[in-house]
mmCIF file of C-alpha atoms in Angstrom:
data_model
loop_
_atom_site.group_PDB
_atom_site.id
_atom_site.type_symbol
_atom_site.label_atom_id
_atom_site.label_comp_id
_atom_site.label_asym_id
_atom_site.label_seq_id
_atom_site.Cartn_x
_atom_site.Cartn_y
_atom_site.Cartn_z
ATOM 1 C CA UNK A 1 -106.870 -65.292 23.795
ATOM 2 C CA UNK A 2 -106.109 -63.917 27.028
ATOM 3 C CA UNK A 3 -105.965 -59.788 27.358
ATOM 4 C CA UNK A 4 -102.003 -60.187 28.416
ATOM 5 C CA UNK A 5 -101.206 -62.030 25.154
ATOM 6 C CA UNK A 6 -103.658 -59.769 22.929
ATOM 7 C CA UNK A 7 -102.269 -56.577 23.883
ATOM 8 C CA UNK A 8 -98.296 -57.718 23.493
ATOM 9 C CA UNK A 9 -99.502 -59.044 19.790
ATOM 10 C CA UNK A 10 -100.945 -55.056 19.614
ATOM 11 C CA UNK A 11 -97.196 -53.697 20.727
ATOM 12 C CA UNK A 12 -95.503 -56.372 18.375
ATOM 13 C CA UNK A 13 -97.640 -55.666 15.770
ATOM 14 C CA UNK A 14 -97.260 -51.810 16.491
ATOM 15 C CA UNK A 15 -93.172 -52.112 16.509
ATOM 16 C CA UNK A 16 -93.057 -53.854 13.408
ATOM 17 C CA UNK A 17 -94.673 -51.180 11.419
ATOM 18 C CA UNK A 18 -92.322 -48.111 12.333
ATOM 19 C CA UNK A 19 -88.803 -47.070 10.694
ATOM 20 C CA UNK A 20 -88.847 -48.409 7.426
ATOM 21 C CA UNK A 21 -91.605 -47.262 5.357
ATOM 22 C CA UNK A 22 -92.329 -44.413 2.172
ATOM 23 C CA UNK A 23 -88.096 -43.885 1.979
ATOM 24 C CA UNK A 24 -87.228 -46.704 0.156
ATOM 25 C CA UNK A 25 -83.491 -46.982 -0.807
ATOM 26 C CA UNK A 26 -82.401 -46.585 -4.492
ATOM 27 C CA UNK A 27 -81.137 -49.988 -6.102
ATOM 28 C CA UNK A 28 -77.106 -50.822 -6.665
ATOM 29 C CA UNK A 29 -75.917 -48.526 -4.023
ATOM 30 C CA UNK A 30 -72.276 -49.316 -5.520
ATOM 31 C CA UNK A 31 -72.790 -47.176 -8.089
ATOM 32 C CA UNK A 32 -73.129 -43.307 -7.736
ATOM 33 C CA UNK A 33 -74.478 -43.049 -11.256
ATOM 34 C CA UNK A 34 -76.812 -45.579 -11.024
ATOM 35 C CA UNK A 35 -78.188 -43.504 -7.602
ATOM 36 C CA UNK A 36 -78.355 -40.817 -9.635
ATOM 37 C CA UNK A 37 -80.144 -41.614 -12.473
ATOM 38 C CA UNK A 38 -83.249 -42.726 -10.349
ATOM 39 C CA UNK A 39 -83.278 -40.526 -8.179
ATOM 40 C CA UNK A 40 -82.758 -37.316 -10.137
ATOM 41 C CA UNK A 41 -83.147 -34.713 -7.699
ATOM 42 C CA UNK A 42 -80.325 -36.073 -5.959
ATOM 43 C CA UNK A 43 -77.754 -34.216 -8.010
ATOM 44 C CA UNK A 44 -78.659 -30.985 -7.220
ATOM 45 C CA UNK A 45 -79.334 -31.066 -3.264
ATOM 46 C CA UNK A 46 -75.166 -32.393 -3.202
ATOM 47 C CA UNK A 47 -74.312 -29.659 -6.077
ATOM 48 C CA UNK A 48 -75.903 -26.976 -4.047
ATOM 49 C CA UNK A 49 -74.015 -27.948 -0.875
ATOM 50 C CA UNK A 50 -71.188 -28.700 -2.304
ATOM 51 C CA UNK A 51 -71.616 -24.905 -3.754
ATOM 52 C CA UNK A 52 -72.449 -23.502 -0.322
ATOM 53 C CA UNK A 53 -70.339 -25.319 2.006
ATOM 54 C CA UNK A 54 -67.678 -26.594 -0.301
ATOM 55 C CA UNK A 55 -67.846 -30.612 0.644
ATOM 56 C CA UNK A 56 -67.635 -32.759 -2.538
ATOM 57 C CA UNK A 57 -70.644 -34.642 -4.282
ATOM 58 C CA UNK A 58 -68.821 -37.988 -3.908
ATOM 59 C CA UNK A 59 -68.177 -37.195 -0.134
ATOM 60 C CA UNK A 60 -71.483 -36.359 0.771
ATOM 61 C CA UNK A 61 -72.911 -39.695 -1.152
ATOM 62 C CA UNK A 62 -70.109 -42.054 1.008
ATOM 63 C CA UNK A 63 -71.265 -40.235 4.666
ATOM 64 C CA UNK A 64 -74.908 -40.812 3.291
ATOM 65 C CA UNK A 65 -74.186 -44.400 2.240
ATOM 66 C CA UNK A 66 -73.170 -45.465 5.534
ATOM 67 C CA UNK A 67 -75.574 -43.656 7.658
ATOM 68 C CA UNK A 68 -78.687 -44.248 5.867
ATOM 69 C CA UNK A 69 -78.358 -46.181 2.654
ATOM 70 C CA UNK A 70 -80.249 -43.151 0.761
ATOM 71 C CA UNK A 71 -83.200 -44.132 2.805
ATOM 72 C CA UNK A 72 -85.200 -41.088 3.624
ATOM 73 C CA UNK A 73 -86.897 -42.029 6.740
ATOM 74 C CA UNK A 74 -84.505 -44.261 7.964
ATOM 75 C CA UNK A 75 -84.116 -44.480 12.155
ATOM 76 C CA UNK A 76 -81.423 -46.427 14.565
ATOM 77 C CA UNK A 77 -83.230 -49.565 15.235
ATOM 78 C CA UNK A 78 -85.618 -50.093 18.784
ATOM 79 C CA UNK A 79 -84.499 -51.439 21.734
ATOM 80 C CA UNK A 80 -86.257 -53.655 23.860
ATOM 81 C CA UNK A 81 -87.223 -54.925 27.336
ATOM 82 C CA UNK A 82 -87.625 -58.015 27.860
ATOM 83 C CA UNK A 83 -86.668 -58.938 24.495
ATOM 84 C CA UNK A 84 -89.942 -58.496 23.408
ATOM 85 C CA UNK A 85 -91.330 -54.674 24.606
ATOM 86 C CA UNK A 86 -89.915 -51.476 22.581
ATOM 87 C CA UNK A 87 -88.665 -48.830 24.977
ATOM 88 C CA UNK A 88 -87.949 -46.755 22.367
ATOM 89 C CA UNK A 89 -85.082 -46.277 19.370
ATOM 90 C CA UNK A 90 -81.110 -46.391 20.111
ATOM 91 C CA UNK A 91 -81.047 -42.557 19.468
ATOM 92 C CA UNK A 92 -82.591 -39.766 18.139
ATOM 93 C CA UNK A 93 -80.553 -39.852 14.643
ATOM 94 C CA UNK A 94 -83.101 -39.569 11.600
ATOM 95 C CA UNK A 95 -83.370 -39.209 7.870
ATOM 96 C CA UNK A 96 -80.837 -39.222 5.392
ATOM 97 C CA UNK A 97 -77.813 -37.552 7.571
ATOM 98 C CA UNK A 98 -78.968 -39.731 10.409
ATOM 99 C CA UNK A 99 -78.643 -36.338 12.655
ATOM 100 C CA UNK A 100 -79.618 -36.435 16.146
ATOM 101 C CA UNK A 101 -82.220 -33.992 17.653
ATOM 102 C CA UNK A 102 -79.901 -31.417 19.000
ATOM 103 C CA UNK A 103 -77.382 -31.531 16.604
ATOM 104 C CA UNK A 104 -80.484 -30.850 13.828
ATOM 105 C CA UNK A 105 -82.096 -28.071 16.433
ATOM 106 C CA UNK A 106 -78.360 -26.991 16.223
ATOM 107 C CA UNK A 107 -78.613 -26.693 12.409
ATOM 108 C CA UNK A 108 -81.762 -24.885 11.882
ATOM 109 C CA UNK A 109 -80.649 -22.326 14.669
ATOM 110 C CA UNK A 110 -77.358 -21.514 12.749
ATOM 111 C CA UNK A 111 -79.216 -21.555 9.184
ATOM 112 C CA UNK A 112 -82.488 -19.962 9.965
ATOM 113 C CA UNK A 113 -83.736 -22.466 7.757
ATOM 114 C CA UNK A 114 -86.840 -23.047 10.394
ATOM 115 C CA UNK A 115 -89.048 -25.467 7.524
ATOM 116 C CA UNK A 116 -85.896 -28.145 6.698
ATOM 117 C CA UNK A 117 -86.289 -31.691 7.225
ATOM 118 C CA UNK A 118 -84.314 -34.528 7.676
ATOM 119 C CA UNK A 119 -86.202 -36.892 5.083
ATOM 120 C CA UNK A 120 -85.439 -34.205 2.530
ATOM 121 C CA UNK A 121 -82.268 -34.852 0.514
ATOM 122 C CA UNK A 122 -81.810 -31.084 0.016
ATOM 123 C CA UNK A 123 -82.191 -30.308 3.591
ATOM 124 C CA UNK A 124 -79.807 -33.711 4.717
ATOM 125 C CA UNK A 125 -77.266 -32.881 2.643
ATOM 126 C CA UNK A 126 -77.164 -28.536 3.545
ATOM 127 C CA UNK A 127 -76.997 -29.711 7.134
ATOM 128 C CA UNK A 128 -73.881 -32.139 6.272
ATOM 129 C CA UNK A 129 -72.104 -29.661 4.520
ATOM 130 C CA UNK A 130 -72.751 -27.126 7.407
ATOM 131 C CA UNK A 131 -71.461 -29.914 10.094
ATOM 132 C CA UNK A 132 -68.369 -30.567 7.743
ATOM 133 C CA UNK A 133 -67.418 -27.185 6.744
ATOM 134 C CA UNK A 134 -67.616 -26.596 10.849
ATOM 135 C CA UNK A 135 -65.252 -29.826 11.426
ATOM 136 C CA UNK A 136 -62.643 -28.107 8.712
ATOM 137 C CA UNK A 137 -62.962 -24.757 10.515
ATOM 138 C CA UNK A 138 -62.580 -26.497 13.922
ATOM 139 C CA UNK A 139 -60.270 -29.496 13.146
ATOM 140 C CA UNK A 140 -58.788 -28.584 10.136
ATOM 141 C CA UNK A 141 -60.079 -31.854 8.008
ATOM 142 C CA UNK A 142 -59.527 -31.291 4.668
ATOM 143 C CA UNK A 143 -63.259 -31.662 2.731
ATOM 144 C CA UNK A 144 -62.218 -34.321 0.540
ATOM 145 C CA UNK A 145 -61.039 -36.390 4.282
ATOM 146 C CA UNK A 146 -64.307 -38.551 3.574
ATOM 147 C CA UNK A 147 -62.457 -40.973 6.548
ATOM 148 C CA UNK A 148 -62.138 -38.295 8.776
ATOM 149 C CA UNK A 149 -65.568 -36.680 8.403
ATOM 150 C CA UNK A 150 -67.275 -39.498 9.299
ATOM 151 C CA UNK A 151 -65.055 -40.103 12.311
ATOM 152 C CA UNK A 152 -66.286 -36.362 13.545
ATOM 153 C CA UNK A 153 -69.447 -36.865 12.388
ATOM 154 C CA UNK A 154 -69.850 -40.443 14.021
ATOM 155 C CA UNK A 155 -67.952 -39.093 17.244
ATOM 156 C CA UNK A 156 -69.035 -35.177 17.263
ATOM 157 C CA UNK A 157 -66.129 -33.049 17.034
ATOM 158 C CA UNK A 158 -65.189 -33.172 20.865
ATOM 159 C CA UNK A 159 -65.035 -37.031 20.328
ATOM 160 C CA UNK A 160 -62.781 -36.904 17.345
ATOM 161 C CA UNK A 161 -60.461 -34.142 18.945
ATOM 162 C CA UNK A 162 -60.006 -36.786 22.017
ATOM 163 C CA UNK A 163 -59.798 -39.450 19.792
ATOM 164 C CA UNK A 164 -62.179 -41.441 21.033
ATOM 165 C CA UNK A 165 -62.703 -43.379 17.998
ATOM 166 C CA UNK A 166 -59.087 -45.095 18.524
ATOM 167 C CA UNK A 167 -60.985 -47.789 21.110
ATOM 168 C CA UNK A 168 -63.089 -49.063 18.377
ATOM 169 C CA UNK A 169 -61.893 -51.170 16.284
ATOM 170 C CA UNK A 170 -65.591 -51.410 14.582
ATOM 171 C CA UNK A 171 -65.546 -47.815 14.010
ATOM 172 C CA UNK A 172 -62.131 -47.638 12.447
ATOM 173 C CA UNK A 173 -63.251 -50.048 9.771
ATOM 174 C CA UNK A 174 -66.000 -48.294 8.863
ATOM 175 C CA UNK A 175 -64.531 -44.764 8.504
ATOM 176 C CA UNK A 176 -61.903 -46.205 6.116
ATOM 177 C CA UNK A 177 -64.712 -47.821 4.352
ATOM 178 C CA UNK A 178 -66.442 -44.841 4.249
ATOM 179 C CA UNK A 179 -63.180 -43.310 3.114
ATOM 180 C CA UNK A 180 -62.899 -45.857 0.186
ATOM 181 C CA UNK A 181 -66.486 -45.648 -1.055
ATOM 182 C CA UNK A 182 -65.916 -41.827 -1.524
ATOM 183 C CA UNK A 183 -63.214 -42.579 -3.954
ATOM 184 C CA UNK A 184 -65.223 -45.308 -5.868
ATOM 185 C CA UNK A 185 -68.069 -43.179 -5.912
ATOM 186 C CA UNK A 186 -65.600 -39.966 -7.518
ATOM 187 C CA UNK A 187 -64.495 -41.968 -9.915
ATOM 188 C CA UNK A 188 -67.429 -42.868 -10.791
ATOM 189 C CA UNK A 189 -68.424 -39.879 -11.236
ATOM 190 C CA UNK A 190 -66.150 -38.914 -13.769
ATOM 191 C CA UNK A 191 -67.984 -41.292 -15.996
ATOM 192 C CA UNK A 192 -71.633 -40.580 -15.072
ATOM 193 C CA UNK A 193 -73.251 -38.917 -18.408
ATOM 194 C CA UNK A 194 -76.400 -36.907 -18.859
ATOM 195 C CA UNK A 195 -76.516 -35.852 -14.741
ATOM 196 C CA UNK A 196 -76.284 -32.232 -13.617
#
């Protein structure tokens, strides 16, 4: 095997074994108590955000849904050169929250909290209620808005005030499913026994 075609097996090889790993998703992601019942320390990372930063349990789950799928360690996918050489991911979003370097360096200046990190569910969901309890105070979305959240939080809060997210069509759909899954998952909820 010639040295060109070794070392691009190497990178191939390399690529394939980032991004997905130790974070493994919960099973039947349609149903909150199902999500909660195996993972049980879920409940009381959204409880305690929902108690400091007043953004509802079934909110938090939706915005977490659709950015990571409850995967702890999950990253925006590579891109490559070539078709075949990684260059490196889409962006720098991470963990849980998927939240991007700056917005997370952002986070821990605000909070002091110096040791969070984004592949901790306690950590992912205190920074989402401190970036939605700052979209309420600056754009007046009401908490329970689970659409409009993840509008600001897809767009950043600049974006959503210039509505930027009204020339994708892609995006649209998503926030109202986003939207929709938060009221599945309250109702839901409501019928979930034995969680605190």
């Amino acid at each position: 095997m010639s040295k060109w075609l070794r070392a691009l097996v190497i990178v191939l090889l390399a690529a394939s074994c980032g991004g997905g790993g130790s974070g493994s998703a919960p099973r039947d992601l349609d149903n909150a108590c199902s999500i909660l019942k195996q993972r049980r320390g879920y409940m009381s990372a959204f409880k305690a955000a929902e108690r400091k930063w007043g953004v509802p349990v079934h909110v938090q789950m939706a915005t977490i849904y659709q950015e990571s799928k409850f995967i702890s360690d999950a990253r925006t996918p590579l891109r490559f050169t070539l078709g075949v050489i990684p260059v490196g991911r889409q962006s720098s979003a991470y963990g849980y929250s998927q939240a991007l370097d700056g917005t997370w360096k952002e986070y821990l200046a605000s909070t002091g909290n110096r040791r969070a990190r984004r592949d901790d569910i306690r950590d992912a969901t205190d920074f989402m209620g401190w970036y939605m309890a700052q979209s309420r105070d600056q754009l007046g979305i009401s908490l329970t808005d689970a659409r409009s959240h993840y509008l600001a939080y897809h767009e950043g809060r600049t974006g959503f005030r210039n509505g930027s997210y009204n020339s994708k069509a892609w995006l649209l759909r998503v926030s109202s499913e986003v939207g929709e899954r938060s009221l599945v998952y309250e109702q839901q909820l409501r019928s979930c026994r034995n969680l605190r």
